[in-house]
CSV table of C-alpha atoms and ligand atoms in Angstrom, one decimal:
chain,number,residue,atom,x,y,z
D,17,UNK,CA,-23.7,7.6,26.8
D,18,UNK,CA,-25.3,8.7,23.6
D,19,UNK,CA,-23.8,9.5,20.3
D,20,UNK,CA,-24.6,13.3,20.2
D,21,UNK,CA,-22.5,13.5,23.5
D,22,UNK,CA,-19.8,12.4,21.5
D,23,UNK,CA,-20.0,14.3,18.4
D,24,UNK,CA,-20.3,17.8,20.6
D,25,UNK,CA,-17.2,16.8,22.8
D,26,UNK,CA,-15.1,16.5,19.2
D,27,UNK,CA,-16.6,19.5,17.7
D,28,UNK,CA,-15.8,21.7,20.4
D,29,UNK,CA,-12.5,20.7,20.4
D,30,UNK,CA,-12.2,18.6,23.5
D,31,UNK,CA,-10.5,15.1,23.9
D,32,UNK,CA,-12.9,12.4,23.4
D,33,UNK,CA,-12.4,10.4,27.1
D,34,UNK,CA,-11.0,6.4,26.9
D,35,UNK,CA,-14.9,5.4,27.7
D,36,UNK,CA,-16.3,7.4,24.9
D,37,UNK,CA,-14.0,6.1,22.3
D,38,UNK,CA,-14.7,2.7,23.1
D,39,UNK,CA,-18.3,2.7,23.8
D,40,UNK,CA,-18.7,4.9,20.2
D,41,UNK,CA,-16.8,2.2,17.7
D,42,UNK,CA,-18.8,-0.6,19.7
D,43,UNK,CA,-22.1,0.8,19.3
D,44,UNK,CA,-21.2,2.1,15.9
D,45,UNK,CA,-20.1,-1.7,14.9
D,46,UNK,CA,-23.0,-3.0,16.2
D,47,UNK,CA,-25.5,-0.4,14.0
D,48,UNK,CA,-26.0,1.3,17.3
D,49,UNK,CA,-25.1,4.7,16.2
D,50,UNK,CA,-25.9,5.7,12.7
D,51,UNK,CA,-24.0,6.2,9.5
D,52,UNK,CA,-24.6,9.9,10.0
D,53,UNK,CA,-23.6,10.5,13.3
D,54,UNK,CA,-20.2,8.5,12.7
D,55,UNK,CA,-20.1,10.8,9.4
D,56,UNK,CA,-20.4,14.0,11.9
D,57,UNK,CA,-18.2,12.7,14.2
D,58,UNK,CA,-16.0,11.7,11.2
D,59,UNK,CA,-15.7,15.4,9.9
D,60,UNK,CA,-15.3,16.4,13.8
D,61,UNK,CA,-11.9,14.5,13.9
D,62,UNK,CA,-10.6,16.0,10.7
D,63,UNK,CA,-11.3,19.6,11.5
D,64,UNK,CA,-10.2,19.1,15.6
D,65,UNK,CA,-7.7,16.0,15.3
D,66,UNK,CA,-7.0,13.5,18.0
D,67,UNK,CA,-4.0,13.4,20.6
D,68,UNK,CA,-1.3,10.2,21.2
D,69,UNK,CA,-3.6,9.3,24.1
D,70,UNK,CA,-7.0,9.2,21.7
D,71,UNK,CA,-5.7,7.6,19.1
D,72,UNK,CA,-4.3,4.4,20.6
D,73,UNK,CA,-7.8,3.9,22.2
D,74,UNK,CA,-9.6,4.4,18.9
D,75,UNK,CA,-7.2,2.2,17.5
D,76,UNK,CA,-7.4,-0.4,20.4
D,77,UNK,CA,-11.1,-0.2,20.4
D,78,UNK,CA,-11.3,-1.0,16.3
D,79,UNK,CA,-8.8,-3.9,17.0
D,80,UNK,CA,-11.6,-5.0,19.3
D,81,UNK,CA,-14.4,-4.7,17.2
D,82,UNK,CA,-12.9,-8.0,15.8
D,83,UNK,CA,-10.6,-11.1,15.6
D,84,UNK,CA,-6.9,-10.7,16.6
D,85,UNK,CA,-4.5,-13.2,14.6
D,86,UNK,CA,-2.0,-15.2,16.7
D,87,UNK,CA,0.9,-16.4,15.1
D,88,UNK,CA,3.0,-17.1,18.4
D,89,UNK,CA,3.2,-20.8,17.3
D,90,UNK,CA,5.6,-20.3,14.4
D,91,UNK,CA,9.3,-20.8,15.3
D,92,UNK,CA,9.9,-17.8,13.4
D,93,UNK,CA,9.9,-14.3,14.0
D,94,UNK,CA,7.2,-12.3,12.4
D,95,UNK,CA,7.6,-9.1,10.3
D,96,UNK,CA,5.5,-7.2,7.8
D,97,UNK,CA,5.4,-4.1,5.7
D,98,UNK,CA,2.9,-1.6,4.6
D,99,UNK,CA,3.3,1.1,2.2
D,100,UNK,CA,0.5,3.6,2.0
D,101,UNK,CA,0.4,3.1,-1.8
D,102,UNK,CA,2.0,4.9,-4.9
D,103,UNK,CA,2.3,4.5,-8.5
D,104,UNK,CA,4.7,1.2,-9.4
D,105,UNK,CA,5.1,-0.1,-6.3
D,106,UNK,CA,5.4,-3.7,-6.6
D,107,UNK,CA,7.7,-4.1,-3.6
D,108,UNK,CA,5.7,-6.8,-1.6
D,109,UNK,CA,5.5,-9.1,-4.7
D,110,UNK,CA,9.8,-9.5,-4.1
D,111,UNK,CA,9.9,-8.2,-0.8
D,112,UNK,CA,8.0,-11.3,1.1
D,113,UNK,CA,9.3,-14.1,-0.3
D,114,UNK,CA,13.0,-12.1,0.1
D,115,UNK,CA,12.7,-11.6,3.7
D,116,UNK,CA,11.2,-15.1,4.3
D,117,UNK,CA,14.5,-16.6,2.4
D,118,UNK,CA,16.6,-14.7,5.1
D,119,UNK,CA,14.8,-16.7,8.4
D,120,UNK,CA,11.6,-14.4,9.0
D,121,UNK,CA,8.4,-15.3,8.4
D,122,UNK,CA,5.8,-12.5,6.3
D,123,UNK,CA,2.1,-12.7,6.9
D,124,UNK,CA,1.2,-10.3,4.9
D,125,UNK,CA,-2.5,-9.0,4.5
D,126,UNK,CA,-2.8,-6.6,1.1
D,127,UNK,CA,-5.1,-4.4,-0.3
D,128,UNK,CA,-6.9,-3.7,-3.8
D,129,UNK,CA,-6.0,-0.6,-5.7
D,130,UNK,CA,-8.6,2.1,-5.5
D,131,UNK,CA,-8.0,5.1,-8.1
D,132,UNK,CA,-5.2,5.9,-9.2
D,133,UNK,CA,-2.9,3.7,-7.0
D,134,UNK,CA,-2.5,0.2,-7.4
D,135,UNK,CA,-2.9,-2.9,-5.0
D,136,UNK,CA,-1.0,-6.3,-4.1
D,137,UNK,CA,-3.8,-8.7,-4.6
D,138,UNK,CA,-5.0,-6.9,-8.3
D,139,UNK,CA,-1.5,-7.3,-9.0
D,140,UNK,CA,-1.0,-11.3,-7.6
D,141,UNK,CA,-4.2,-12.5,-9.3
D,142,UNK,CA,-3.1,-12.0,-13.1
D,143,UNK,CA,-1.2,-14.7,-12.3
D,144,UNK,CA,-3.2,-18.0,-13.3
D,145,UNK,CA,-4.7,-19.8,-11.0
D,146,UNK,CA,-3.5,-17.5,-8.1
D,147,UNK,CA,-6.7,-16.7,-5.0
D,148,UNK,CA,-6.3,-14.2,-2.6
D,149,UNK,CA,-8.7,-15.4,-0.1
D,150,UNK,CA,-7.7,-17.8,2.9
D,151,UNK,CA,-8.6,-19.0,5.7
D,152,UNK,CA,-7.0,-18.3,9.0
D,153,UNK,CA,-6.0,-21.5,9.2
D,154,UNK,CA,-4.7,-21.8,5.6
D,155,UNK,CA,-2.7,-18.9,6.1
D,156,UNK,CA,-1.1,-20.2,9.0
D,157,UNK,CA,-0.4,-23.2,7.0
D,158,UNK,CA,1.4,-21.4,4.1
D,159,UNK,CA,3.4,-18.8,6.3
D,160,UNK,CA,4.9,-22.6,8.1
D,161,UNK,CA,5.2,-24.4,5.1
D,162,UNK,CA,6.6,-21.6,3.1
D,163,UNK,CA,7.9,-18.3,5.3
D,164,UNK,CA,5.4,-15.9,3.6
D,165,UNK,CA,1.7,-15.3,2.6
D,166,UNK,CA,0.3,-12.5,0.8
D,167,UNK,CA,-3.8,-12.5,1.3
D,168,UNK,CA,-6.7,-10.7,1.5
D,169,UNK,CA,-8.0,-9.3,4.9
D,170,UNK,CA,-10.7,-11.5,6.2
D,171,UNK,CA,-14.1,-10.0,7.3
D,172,UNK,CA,-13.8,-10.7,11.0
D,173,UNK,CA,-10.3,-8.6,11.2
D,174,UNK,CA,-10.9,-4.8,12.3
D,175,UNK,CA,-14.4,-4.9,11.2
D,176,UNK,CA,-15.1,-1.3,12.8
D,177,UNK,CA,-12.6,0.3,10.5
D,178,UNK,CA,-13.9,-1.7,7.5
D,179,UNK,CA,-17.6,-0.2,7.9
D,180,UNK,CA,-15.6,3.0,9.0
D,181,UNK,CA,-13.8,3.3,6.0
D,182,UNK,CA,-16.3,2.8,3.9
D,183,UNK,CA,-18.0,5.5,5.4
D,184,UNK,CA,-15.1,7.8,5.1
D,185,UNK,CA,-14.9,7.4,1.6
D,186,UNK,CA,-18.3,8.9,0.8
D,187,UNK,CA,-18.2,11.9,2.9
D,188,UNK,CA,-15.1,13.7,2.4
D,189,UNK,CA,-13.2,12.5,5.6
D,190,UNK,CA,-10.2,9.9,4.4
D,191,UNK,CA,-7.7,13.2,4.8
D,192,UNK,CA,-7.3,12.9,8.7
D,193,UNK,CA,-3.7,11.6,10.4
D,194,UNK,CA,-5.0,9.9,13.3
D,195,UNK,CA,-8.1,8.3,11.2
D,196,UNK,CA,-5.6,7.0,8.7
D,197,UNK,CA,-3.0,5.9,11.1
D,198,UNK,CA,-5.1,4.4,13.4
D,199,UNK,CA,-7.3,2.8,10.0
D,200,UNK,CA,-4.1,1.2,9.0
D,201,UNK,CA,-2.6,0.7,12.4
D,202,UNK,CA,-5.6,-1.3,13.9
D,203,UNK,CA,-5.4,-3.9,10.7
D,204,UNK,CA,-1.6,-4.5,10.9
D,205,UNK,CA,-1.6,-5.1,14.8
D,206,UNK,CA,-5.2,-7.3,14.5
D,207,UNK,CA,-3.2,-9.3,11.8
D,208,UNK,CA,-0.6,-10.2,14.9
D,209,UNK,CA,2.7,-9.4,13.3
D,210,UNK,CA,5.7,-8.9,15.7
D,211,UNK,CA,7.2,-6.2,14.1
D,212,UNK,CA,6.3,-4.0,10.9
D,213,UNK,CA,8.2,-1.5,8.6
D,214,UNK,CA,6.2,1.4,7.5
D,215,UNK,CA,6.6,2.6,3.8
D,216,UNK,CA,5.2,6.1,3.7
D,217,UNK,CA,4.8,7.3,0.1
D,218,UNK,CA,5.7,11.5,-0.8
D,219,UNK,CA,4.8,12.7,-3.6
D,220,UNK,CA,2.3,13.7,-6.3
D,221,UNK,CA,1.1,10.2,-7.0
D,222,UNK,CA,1.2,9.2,-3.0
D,223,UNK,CA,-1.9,10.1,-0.3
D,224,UNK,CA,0.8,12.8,1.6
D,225,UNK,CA,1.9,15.5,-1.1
D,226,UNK,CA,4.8,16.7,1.1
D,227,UNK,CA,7.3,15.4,3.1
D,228,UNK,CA,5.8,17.3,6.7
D,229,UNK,CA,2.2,15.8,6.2
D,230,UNK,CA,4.3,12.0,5.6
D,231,UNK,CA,6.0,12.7,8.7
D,232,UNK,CA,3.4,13.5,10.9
D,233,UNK,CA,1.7,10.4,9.6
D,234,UNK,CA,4.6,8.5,10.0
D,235,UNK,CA,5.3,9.3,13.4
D,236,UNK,CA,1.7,8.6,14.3
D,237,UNK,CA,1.7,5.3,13.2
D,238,UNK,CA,4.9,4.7,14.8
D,239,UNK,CA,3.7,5.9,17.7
D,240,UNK,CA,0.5,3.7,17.7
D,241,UNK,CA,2.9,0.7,16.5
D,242,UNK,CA,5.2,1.2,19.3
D,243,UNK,CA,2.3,1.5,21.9
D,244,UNK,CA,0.6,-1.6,21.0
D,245,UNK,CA,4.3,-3.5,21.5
D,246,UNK,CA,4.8,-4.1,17.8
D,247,UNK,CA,8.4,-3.1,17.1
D,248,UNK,CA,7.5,-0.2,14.4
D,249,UNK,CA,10.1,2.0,12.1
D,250,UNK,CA,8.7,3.8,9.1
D,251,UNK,CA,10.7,4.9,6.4
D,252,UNK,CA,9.7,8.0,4.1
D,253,UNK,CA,10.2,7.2,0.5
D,254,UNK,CA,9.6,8.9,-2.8
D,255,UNK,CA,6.7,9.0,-5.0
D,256,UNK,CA,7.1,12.0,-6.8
D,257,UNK,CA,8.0,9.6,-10.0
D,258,UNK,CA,6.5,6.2,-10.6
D,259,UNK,CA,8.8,2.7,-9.0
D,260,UNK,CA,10.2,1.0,-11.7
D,261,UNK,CA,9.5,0.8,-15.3
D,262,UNK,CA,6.5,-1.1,-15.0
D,263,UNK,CA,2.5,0.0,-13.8
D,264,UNK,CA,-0.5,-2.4,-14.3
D,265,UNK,CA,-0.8,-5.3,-12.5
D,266,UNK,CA,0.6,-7.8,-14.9
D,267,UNK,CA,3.4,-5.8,-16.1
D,268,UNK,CA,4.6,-5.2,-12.2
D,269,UNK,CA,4.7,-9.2,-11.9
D,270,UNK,CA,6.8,-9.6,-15.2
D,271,UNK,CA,9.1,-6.7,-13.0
D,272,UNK,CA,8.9,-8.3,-10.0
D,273,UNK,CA,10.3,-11.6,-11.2
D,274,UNK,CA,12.8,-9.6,-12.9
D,275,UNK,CA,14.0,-8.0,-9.4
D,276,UNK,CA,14.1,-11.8,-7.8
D,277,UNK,CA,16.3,-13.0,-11.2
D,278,UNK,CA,18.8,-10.8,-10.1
D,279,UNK,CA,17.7,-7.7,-12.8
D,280,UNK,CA,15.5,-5.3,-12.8
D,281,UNK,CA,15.2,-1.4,-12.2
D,282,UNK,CA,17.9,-0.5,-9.8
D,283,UNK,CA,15.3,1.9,-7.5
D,284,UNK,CA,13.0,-1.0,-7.2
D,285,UNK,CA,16.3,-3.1,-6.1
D,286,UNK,CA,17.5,-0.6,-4.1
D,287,UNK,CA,13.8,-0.2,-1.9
D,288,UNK,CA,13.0,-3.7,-1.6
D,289,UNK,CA,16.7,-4.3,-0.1
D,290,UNK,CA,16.9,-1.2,2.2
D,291,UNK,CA,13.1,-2.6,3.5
D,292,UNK,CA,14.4,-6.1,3.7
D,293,UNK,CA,17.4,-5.1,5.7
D,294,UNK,CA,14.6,-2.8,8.2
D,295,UNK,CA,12.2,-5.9,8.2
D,296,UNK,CA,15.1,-7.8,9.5
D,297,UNK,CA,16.5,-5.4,11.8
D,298,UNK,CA,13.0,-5.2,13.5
D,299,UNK,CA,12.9,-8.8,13.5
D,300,UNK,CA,16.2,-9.4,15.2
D,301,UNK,CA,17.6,-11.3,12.1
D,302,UNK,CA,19.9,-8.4,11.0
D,303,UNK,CA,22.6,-11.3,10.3
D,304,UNK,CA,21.3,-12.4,7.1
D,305,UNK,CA,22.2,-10.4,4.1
D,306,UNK,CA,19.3,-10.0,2.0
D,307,UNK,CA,21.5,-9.4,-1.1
D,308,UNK,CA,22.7,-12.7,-1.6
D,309,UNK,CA,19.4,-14.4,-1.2
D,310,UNK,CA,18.4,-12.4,-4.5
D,311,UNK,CA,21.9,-13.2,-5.7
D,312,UNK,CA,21.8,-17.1,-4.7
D,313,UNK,CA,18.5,-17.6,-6.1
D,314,UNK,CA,16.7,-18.4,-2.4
D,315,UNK,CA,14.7,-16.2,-2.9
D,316,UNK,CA,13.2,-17.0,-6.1
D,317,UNK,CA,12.4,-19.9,-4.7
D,318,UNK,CA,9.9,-18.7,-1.7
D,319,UNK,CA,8.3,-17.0,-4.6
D,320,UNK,CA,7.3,-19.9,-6.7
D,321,UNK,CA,6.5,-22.3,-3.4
D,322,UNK,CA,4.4,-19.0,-2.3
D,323,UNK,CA,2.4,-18.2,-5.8
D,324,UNK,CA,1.8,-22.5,-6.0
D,325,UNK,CA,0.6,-22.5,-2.5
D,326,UNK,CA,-2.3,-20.5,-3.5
D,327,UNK,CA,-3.4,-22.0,-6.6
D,328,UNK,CA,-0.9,-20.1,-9.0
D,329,UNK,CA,1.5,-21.3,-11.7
D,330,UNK,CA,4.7,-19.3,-11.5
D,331,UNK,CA,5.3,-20.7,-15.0
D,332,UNK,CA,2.7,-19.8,-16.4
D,333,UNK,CA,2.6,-16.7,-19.3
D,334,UNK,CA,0.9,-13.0,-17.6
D,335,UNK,CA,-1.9,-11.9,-19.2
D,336,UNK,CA,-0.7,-9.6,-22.6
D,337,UNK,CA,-3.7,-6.5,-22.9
D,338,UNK,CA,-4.6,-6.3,-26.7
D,339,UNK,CA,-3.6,-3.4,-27.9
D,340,UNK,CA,-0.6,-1.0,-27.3
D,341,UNK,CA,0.5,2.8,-28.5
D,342,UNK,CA,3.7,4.3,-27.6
D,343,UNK,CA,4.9,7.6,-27.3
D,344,UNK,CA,7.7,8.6,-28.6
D,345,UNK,CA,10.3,11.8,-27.2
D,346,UNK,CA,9.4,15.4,-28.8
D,347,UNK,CA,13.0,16.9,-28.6
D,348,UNK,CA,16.5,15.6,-27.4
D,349,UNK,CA,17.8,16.4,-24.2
D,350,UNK,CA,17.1,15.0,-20.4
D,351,UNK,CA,14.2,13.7,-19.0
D,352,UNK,CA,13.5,15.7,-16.0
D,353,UNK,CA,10.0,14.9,-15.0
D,354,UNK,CA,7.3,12.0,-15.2
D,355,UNK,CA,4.9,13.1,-12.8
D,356,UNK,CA,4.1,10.0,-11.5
D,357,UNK,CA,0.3,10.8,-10.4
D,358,UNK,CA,-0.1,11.3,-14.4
D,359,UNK,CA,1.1,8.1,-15.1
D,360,UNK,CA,-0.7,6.5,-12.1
D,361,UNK,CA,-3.8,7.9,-13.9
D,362,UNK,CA,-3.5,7.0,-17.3
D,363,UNK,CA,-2.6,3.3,-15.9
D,364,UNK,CA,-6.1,3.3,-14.4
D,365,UNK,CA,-7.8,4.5,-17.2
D,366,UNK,CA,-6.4,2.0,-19.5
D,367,UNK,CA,-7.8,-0.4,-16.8
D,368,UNK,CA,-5.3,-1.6,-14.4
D,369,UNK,CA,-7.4,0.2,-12.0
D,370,UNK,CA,-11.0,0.4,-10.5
D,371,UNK,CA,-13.3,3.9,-10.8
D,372,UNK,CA,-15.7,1.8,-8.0
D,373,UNK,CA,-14.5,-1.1,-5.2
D,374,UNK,CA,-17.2,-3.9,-7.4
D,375,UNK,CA,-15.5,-3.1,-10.9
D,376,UNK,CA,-13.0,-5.6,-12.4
D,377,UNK,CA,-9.7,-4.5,-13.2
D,378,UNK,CA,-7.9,-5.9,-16.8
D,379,UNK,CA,-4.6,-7.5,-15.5
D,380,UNK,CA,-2.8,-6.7,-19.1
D,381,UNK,CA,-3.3,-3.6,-18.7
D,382,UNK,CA,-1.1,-0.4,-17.7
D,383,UNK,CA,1.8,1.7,-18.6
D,384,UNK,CA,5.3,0.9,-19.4
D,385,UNK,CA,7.9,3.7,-19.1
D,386,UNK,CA,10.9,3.3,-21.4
D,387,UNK,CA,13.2,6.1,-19.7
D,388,UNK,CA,13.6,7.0,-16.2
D,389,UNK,CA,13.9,11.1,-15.0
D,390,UNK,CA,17.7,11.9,-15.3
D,391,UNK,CA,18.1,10.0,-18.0
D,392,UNK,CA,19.0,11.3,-21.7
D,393,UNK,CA,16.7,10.6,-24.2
D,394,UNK,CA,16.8,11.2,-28.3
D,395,UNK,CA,13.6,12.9,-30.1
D,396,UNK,CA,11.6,10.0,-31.5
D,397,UNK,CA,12.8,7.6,-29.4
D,398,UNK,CA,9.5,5.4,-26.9
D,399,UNK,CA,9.5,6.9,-23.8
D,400,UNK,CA,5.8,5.4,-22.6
D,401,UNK,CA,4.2,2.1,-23.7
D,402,UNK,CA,-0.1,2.3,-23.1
D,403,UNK,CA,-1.4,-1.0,-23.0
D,404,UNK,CA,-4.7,-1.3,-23.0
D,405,UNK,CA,-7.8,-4.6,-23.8
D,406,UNK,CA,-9.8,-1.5,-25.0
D,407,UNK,CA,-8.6,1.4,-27.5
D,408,UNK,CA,-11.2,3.2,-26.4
D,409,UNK,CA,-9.7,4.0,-23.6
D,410,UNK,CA,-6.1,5.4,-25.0
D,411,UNK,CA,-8.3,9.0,-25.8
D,412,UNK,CA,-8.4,9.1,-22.3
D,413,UNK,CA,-4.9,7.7,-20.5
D,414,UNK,CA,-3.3,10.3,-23.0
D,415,UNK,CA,-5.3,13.5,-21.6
D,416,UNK,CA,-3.9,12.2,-18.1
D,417,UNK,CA,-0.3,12.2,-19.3
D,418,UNK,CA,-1.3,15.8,-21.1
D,419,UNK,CA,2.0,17.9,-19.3
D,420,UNK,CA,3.2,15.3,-17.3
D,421,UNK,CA,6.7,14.6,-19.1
D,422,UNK,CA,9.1,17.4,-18.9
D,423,UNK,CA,12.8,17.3,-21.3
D,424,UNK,CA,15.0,19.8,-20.9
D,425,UNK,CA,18.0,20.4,-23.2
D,426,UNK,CA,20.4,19.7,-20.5
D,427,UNK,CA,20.6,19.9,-16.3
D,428,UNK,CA,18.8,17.4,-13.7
D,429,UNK,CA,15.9,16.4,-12.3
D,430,UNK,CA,14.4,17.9,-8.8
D,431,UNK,CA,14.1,14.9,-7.5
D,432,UNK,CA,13.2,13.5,-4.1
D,433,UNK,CA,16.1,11.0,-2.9
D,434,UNK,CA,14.1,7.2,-3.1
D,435,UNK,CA,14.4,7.2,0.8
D,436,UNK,CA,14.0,10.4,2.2
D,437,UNK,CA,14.3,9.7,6.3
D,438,UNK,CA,13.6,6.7,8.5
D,439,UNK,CA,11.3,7.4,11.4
W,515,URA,N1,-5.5,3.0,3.9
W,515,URA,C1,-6.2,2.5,5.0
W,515,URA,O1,-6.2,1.3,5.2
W,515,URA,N2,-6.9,3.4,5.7
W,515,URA,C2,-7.0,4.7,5.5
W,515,URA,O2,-7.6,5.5,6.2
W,515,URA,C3,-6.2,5.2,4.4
W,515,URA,C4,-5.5,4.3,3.6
């Protein structure tokens, strides 16, 4: 077999057969077939797509390429969540130690933010003291002594999707359904959960603009999910306005604990319960009602055994960025838009976020949002707080939020509903 072979099948629209799939990610991990030819066969994919039947192989064959996790040992079921990423979304940070109070155990493996979108492990580390990186055998430990685990992904893991990702990035081929689905797909099943709850982001400041595109993306992955044996549901949920009050990495702890104090914004309440209950569901737990483990205080609890287990103090003050600059409301009336790829944005240019994967990211940094669309607001009253370690940087964040807050004398919002349909 040779690579060319390959890349003509896809370009001329064929399907790629179950030996060319898996002899092209093995050669391809293995620096057998070039950067280039992956590229070409890359772009080939996003132009012709891939059917059900190619896409499990590709994802089976990048599960391959690497270590699979085992956690069959635990005497608790295993469930996990992935969202593909938005503006706000802090839901993990409650989310794991919530569903790990109600009898499941979470191994979850997170991400870093890239652009404007923010990730788990940016967010975990302003914590003092907290690491990221385990061991497979320290994250055993942790998900037994504790329930749930929030790390980084370790090299062995999927390794063909890591070098294929990378690749992606740099040559204009991210925006393909079955390269995503099966990108994200082959990491969750390698990582060994039983059962996973997808949280597909719509909306300006999400990867799928519209609710079709989310769909078809959800149902891949679902599809993928369901054909490796992993009990898989995916729910669509809005991103068309940021989660919560609170984006930066810091400032979505400070929320976070809010949520698991029994406060906090009621959408990122309301999503990290209606995921809870699905994680459960898929789990075969659905007896436990994750409400009163925020209301009893259990959950809190997983929290601070989970951020200690790493290295972090849960008492310990977040990281406060330097300097601040609010802006205030230009008229009276309702707030009927904050577009919440704008705000995601500005967040990054004040620093929460990384313009290249080797660049730090400040952890004080970020946006606070003082009213939420649909609400009434007074002219002159704060409707964003920019925090920022550099006021350099405000010039910037504020061109991003040029246009992106709408107030209208009186009616509502177009809004997407928080979860649009369950998949
Ligand atoms: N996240 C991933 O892990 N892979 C993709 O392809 C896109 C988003």
């Amino acid at each position: 077999m040779d690579a060319i072979d390959v890349i003509v099948t896809k370009r001329d629209g064929h399907r790629l057969s179950p030996q060319q799939i898996d002899w092209v990610i093995d050669a391809y991990t293995r620096g057998e077939v070039a950067d280039e030819q992956m590229a070409a066969l890359a772009m080939a994919i996003v132009l012709n797509g891939m059917d059900r039947a190619e896409v499990t192989r590709w994802t089976e064959a990048m599960i391959r390429s690497g270590e699979r996790m085992d956690f069959s040992a635990l005497d608790r079921p295993t469930t996990d969540k992935h969202s593909t990423g938005g503006v706000g979304d802090k839901i993990t940070l409650p989310l794991a130690p919530l569903v790990a109070a109600c009898g499941a155990a979470v191994p979850q493996l997170s991400g870093r933010g890239l652009g404007h979108t923010g990730g788990t492990l940016d967010k975990l580390e302003s914590i003092p003291g907290w690491r990221a990186s385990l061991t497979p055998e320290q994250m055993l430990s942790v998900l037994r002594e504790v329930g749930a685990v929030v790390c980084a992904a370790g090299s062995g893991l999927a390794p063909a999707d890591r070098k294929l990702y990378a690749l992606r990035d740099v040559t204009g081929t991210v925006e393909s359904i079955p390269l995503i689905a099966s990108s994200i797909m082959s990491k969750k099943i390698a990582e060994g959960t039983g059962a996973l709850v997808l949280d597909v982001k719509v909306g300006s400041g999400a990867f799928m603009k519209t609710v079709e595109r989310a769909r078809e993306l959800a149902e891949t992955m679902v599809a993928i999910g369901t054909d490796h044996g992993v009990k898989t549901v995916a729910l669509l949920t809005a991103m068309d306005r940021p989660l919560g009050r609170a984006v930066g990495n810091a400032l979505e702890v400070a929320e976070a604990v809010e949520v698991l104090a029994g406060g906090g914004p009621p959408d990122v309440v309301e999503l990290t319960l209606t995921l809870a209950r699905e994680m459960l569901a898929a789990a075969g737990l659905d007896a436990a009602d994750p409400a009163d483990a925020l209301a009893d205080g259990s959950a809190m609890d997983v929290w601070r055994r989970m951020i200690r287990a790493q290295g972090g103090d849960p008492d310990a003050p977040l990281p406060v960025a330097r300097e601040s600059h609010t802006l205030t409301a230009p008229a009276s009336g309702v707030l009927t838009g904050l577009d919440a790829y704008a705000v995601g944005v500005a967040a990054w240019r004040l620093g929460a976020g990384r313009a290249r994967k080797e660049d730090p990211v400040s952890p004080g940094a970020g946006v606070v949002c003082h009213a939420a669309p649909g609400e009434e607001v007074r002219a002159g009253q704060p409707l964003l707080t920019l925090h920022t370690d550099e006021p350099a940087r405000f010039e910037r964040a504020l061109q991003a939020l040029d246009g992106a807050i709408t107030i209208e004398p009186e009616g509502s919002p177009d809004l997407l509903p928080l979860v649009i349909d369950r998949i």
